[in-house]
């Protein structure tokens, strides 16, 4: 709860070069500082710090941000903790914001839930060793799973007695309220009006779920009786402190090893996590009680970008792995996969072969996602050309999720070589898929913009992580733009045409030297740019003007920009715009499709493009004229001098005449 003006004060005082140089040795180079990047391995410095802009940027791995981001990334601080670090460094006092009554009550409720959960964990762990049933049933089970006492204690495992209300009664006697017991999910009220509370986890071995800083959030309880009706695992319901989609089982015990090894192993079950830790693979976590979520991935990302999935080799395991790959890549992670053979899971494999064997197995059998997924898809496709084509397009979609250009290029190279598709073809398809994704994201954003903000979910229980989202240049302000720039739609259409069809050719009627009717071929870009420059039309939106100018410069130099020029543009806002405006549906190259006997969709009809170009230019001119007329009429209201009024009226008349002419031309074409 750091007040915004204090945050600003901290940011103002912060000198990025001073912060970074606490961790990285920096050397001055011109206005900037250079050093070896702490986020990837390198011998020659490509890590740059700019004091004037207050940012760092690595030209090797692409990591970039301000001092707060640096601390969050380097020291694994939460956003408020990074600010506190800086406040401390620059001697700025933080007066934590006064809580409102509501906030204080929520805070108290959270505290109460933390306390009762911690109490329960200690109690269950105590029963495991100091109660007869605990030893004979609970501990016996863990021993049978070959877990040793050290690991049982490390994970705080326990046992809940097989009685209806033993725990609840004990907790109430210790002063915990019914309300807290019910809200934490430890006790259940069967009916709303019923007085009696029951133990949720009776007769189960208990796996406490910790947050990253080691507080107990909830439990997962495994049944031991052979009762067929009982669920194998029962988990705490979501509560004020526990939300299963942003919790990772084992993160507290694993986080240091994950950061140290710069690698996280992701397994499917709680017992797999514990078993891996016992085998020395302490960088292992699981997404407990749910399939992998984005929130869980972001949690891992605070410690590493590298994830190796260790899922079962059966069809559900493979399916889960394939889903997880896309999700992980989408969050900027690097993914490898290990599948265990012969129906083994990490736990059973570790037991069969021991810890050295499993460590070397994982090392030798981790496949990068390209090899893993193409292997699965091609095996499934056999020699069926249609299925091979589908496999290729699935791989294209997955590779398109890789955010880093170098990594993506490498993935394309590997995949095209495995699938025997020309690298160029694959690269083009991937580029198109990326554009399509961006388009989709843009449309989604359009749909949701104006409605209530989506992310109203509470912060993860382990941190009061109020990290603001980076103010990326997105299109969410589009509605605003439309009222700000009257010709926004028409201007955008011109840029869209340039980007999509600039290097297509269309035919226009003309006369030869003997006055015969002929058709001349023009590049769309030459036509559009020539026409707009000719009428001396300026774009109101400076972003569009800059793209237009850049395109015009290419033309003046007698060339056309490369397909990918604007998509890979150094300016982020240009890249974003190009990506949203380029909207070709993804297709494999014609020659490849022909080779595999798949019929191709017909390319865009030049006549359609020609009409589109014609209308769009006229629409822009029309809108610009209307704008001028409106402006002149506005001006008329405040003009007093007779002569000035006459000049203005003359101008308006002229504009109206041109507008009539344009209107006629537009109508003719539209009809
Ligand atoms: Zn780097």
PDB file of N, CA and C and ligand atoms in Angstrom, residues 37 39-40 42 46-47 58 60-63, ligand 1:
ATOM      1  N   UNK A  37      25.504  -8.888 -19.432  1.00  0.00           N
ATOM      2  CA  UNK A  37      24.114  -9.070 -19.029  1.00  0.00           C
ATOM      3  C   UNK A  37      23.982 -10.087 -17.892  1.00  0.00           C
ATOM      4  N   UNK A  39      21.275 -11.500 -17.130  1.00  0.00           N
ATOM      5  CA  UNK A  39      20.129 -12.362 -17.397  1.00  0.00           C
ATOM      6  C   UNK A  39      20.419 -13.443 -18.431  1.00  0.00           C
ATOM      7  N   UNK A  40      21.561 -13.345 -19.088  1.00  0.00           N
ATOM      8  CA  UNK A  40      21.949 -14.475 -19.922  1.00  0.00           C
ATOM      9  C   UNK A  40      23.473 -14.567 -19.891  1.00  0.00           C
ATOM     10  N   UNK A  42      27.074 -14.345 -21.094  1.00  0.00           N
ATOM     11  CA  UNK A  42      27.801 -13.735 -22.203  1.00  0.00           C
ATOM     12  C   UNK A  42      29.176 -13.300 -21.748  1.00  0.00           C
ATOM     13  N   UNK A  46      26.783  -6.850 -23.846  1.00  0.00           N
ATOM     14  CA  UNK A  46      25.749  -6.315 -24.734  1.00  0.00           C
ATOM     15  C   UNK A  46      24.602  -5.744 -23.912  1.00  0.00           C
ATOM     16  N   UNK A  47      24.897  -5.509 -22.635  1.00  0.00           N
ATOM     17  CA  UNK A  47      23.891  -5.010 -21.708  1.00  0.00           C
ATOM     18  C   UNK A  47      24.110  -3.510 -21.528  1.00  0.00           C
ATOM     19  N   UNK A  58      19.162  -5.251 -22.912  1.00  0.00           N
ATOM     20  CA  UNK A  58      20.180  -6.204 -23.342  1.00  0.00           C
ATOM     21  C   UNK A  58      19.972  -6.504 -24.819  1.00  0.00           C
ATOM     22  N   UNK A  60      21.519  -8.771 -26.326  1.00  0.00           N
ATOM     23  CA  UNK A  60      21.671 -10.209 -26.523  1.00  0.00           C
ATOM     24  C   UNK A  60      20.364 -10.939 -26.319  1.00  0.00           C
ATOM     25  N   UNK A  61      19.780 -10.762 -25.126  1.00  0.00           N
ATOM     26  CA  UNK A  61      18.575 -11.551 -24.820  1.00  0.00           C
ATOM     27  C   UNK A  61      17.298 -10.723 -24.882  1.00  0.00           C
ATOM     28  N   UNK A  62      17.425  -9.415 -25.064  1.00  0.00           N
ATOM     29  CA  UNK A  62      16.212  -8.609 -25.231  1.00  0.00           C
ATOM     30  C   UNK A  62      15.579  -8.133 -23.935  1.00  0.00           C
ATOM     31  N   UNK A  63      16.120  -8.539 -22.813  1.00  0.00           N
ATOM     32  CA  UNK A  63      15.586  -8.098 -21.522  1.00  0.00           C
ATOM     33  C   UNK A  63      15.700  -6.576 -21.442  1.00  0.00           C
TER      34      UNK A  63
HETATM   35 ZN1  LIG B   1      20.917 -10.445 -21.805  1.00  0.00          ZN
END
